[in-house]
Short mmCIF file of C-alpha atoms in Angstrom, two decimals:
data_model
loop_
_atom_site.label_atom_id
_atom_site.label_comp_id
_atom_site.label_asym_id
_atom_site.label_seq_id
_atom_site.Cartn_x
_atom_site.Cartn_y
_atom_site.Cartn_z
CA UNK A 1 -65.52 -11.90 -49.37
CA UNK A 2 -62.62 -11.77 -47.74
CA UNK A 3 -61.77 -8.19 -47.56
CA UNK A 4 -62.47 -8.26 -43.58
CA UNK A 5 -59.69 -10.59 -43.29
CA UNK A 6 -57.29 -8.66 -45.00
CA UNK A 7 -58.18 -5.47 -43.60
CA UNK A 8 -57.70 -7.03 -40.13
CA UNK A 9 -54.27 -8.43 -41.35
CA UNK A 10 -53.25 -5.07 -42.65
CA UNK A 11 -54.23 -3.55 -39.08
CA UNK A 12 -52.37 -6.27 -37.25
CA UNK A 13 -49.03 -5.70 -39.10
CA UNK A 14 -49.26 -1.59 -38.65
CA UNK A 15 -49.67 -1.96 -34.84
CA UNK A 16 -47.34 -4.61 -34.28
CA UNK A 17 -44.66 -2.70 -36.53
CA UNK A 18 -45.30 0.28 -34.54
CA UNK A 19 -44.78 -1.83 -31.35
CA UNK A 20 -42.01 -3.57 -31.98
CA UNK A 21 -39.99 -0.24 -33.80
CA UNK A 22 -40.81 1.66 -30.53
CA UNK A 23 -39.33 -0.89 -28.52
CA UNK A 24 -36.70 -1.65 -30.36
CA UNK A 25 -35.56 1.89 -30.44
CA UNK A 26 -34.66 1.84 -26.68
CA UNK A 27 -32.08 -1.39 -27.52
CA UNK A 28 -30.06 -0.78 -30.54
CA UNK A 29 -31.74 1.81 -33.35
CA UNK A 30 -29.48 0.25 -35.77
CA UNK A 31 -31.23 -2.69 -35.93
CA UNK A 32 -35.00 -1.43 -35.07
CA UNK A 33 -36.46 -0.68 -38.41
CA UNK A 34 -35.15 -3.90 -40.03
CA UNK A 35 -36.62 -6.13 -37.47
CA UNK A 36 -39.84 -4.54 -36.67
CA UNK A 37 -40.28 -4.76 -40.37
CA UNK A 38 -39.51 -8.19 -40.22
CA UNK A 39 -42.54 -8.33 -37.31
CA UNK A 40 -44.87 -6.87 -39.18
CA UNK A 41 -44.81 -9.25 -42.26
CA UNK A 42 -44.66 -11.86 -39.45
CA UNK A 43 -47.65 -10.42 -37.73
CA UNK A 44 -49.16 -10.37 -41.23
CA UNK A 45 -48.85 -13.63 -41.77
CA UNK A 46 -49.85 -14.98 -38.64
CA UNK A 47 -53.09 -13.20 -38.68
CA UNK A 48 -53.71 -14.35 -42.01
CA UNK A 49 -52.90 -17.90 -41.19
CA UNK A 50 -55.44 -17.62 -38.37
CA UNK A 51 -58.28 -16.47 -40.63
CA UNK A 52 -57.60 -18.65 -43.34
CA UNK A 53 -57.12 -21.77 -41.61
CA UNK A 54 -61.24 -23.17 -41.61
CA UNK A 55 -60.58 -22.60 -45.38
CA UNK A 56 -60.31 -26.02 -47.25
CA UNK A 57 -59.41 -25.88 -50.66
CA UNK A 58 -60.38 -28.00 -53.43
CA UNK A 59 -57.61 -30.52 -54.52
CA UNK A 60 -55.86 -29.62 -58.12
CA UNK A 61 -57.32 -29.64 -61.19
CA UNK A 62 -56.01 -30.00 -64.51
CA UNK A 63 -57.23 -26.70 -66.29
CA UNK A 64 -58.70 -26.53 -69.28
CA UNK A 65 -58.45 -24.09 -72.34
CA UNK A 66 -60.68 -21.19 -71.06
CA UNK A 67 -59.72 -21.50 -67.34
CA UNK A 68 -55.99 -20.99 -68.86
CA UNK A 69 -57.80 -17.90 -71.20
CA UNK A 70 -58.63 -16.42 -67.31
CA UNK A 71 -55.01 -16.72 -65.93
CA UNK A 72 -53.47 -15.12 -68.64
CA UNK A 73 -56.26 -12.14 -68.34
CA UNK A 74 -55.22 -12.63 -64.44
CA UNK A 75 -51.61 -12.21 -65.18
CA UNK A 76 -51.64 -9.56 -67.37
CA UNK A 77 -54.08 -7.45 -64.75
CA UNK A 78 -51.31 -8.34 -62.20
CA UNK A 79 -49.00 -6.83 -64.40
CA UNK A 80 -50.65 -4.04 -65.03
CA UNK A 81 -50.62 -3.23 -61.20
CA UNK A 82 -47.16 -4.63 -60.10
CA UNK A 83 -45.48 -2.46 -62.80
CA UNK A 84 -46.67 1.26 -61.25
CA UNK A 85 -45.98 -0.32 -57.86
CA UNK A 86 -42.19 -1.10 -58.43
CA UNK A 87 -42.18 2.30 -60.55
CA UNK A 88 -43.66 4.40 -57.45
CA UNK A 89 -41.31 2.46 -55.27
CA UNK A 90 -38.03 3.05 -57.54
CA UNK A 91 -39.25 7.02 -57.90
CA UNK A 92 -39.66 6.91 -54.41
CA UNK A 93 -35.96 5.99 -53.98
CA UNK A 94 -34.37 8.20 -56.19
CA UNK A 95 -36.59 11.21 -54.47
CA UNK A 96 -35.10 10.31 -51.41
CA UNK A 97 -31.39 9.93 -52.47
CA UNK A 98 -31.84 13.89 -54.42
CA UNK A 99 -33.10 15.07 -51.34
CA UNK A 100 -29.99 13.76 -49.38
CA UNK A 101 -27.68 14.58 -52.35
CA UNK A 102 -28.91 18.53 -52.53
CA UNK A 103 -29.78 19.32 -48.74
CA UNK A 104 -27.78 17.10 -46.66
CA UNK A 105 -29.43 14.02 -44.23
CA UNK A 106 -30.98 16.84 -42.45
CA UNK A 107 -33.20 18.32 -45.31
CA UNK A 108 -33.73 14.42 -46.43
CA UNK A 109 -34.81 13.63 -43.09
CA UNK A 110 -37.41 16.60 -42.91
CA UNK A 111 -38.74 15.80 -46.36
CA UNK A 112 -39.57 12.10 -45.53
CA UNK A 113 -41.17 13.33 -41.98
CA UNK A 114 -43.37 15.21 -44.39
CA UNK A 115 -44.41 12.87 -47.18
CA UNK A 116 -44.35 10.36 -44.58
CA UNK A 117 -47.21 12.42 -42.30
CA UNK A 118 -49.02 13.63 -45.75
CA UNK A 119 -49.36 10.42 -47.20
CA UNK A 120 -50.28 7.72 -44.86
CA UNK A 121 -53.61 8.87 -44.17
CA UNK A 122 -54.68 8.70 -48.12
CA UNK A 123 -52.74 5.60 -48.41
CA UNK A 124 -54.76 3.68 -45.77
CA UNK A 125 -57.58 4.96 -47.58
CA UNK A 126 -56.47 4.51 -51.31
CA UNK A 127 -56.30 0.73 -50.22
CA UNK A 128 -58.87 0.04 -48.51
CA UNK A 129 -61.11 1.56 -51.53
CA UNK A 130 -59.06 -0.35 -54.33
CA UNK A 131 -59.51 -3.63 -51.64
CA UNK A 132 -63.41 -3.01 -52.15
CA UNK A 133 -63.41 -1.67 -55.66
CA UNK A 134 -61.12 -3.53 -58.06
CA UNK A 135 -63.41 -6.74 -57.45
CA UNK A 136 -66.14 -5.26 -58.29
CA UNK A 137 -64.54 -3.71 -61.18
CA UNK A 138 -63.47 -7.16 -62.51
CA UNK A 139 -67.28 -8.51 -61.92
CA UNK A 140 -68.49 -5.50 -64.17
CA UNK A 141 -66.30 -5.91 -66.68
CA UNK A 142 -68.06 -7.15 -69.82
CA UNK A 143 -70.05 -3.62 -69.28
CA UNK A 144 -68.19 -0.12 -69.74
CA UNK A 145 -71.30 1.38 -68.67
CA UNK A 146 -70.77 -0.14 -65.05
CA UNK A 147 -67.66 0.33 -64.87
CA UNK A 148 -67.28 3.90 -65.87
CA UNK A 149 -70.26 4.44 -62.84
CA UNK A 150 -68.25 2.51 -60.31
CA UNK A 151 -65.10 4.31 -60.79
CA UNK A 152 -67.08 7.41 -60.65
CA UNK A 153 -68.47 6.20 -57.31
CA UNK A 154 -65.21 5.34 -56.16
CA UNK A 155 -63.67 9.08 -57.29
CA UNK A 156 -66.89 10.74 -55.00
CA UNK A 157 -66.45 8.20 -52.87
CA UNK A 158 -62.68 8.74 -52.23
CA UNK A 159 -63.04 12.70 -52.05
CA UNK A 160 -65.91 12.42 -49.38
CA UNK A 161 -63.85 10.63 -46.96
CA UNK A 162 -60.39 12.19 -47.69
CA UNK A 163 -61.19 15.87 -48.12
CA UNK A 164 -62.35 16.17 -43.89
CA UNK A 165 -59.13 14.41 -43.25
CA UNK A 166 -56.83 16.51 -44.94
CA UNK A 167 -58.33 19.66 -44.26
CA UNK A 168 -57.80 18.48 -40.54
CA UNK A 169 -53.88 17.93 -41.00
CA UNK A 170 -53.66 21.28 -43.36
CA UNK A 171 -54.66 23.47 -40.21
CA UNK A 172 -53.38 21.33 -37.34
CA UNK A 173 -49.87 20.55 -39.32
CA UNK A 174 -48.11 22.16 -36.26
CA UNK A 175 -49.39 20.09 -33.37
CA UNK A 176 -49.17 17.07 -35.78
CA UNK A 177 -45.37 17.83 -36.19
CA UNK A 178 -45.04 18.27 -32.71
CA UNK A 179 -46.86 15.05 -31.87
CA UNK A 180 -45.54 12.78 -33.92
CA UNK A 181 -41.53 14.53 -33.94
CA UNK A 182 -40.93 17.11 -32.43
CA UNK A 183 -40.72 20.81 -32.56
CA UNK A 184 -37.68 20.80 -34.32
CA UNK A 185 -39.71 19.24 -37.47
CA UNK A 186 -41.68 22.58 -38.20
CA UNK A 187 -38.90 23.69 -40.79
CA UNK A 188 -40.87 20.18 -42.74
CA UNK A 189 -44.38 22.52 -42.50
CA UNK A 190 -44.49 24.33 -45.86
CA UNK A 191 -43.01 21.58 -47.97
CA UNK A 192 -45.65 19.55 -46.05
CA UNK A 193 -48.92 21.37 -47.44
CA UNK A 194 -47.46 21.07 -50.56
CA UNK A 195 -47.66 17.51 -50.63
CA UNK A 196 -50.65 17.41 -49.06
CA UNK A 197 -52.24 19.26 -52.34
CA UNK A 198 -49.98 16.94 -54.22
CA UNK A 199 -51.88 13.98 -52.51
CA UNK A 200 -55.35 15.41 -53.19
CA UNK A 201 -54.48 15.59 -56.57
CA UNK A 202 -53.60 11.36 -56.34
CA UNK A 203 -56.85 11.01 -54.64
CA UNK A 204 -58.67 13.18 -57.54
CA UNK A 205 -56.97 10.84 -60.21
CA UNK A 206 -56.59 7.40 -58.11
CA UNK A 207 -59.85 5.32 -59.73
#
């Protein structure tokens, strides 16, 4: 498995995005989020470079009828999980652009604080489980027995490790405003445990 790997890539990219965006806020905040995104998908790469470089793959070969059978199974399951990305991403967008449109760049700036501070913990978490899981899932396939009991596994699995976490930032919402913000942020705090119940709910439904 390689899931190490990309769980160290994904790591990687975070801090050096973080890095690079707080630096780059001192020298022109214009043009800090574009390029410390563009050094995170460079640190991504890099990383992954590194730990896939003692990898030596076999030369081409010409497939044959069932190995093309398994591609198309491959593409359509790629499908399948491409399409709700660029939906979530385009829903995402048009959330953002109401908020601005009804409550000015202030009140769109205070709700993407909070779905930003709600979400990220679950997210990290929501991928490293689907990292582990959808493997596994693909393995168990010719059994709906073993399936259904790993995506039950996966739903206790995923409410045992996000539950403590968000019952953490549901009572210490405050300081983590102030941390992270400032104290100006706190108007974010009720729309914010909102979304945090909104996010259980994705956790409860995720596998």
């Amino acid at each position: 498995g390689r899931t190490k790997e990309l769980a160290l890539a994904s790591i990687a990219a975070a801090f050096v995005g973080l890095a690079s965006l707080t630096a780059l806020l001192a020298l022109d905040s214009r043009l800090a989020i574009a390029l410390s995104l563009t050094c995170a998908a460079a640190a991504t790469y890099l990383v992954q470079a590194r730990l896939s470089a003692p990898l030596r793959l076999p030369p081409a070969l010409r497939l044959n009828e069932e190995q093309h059978a398994e591609a198309r199974r491959l593409l359509s399951l790629g499908t399948a999980f491409m399409l709700p990305a660029i939906a979530g991403a385009a829903a995402g967008y048009f959330r953002n652009m109401t908020a601005v449109w009804y409550y000015g760049l202030e009140g769109g700036g205070l709700a993407q604080a909070s779905l930003s501070v709600s979400s990220v913990y679950v997210g990290v978490l929501l991928q490293a489980l689907g990292t582990d899981m959808y493997p596994r899932i693909s393995a168990a396939s010719h059994s709906n027995d073993e399936v259904r009991a790993l995506v039950n596994k996966q739903t206790e699995l995923g409410l045992l490790t996000a539950t403590p976490g968000m019952a953490i930032l549901l009572v210490a919402a405050p300081l983590v405003f102030w941390s992270l913000y400032s104290g100006s942020f706190d108007a974010a705090l009720p729309l914010f445990r909102w979304q945090l119940m909104a996010v259980f709910l994705r956790v409860l439904f995720w596998p």
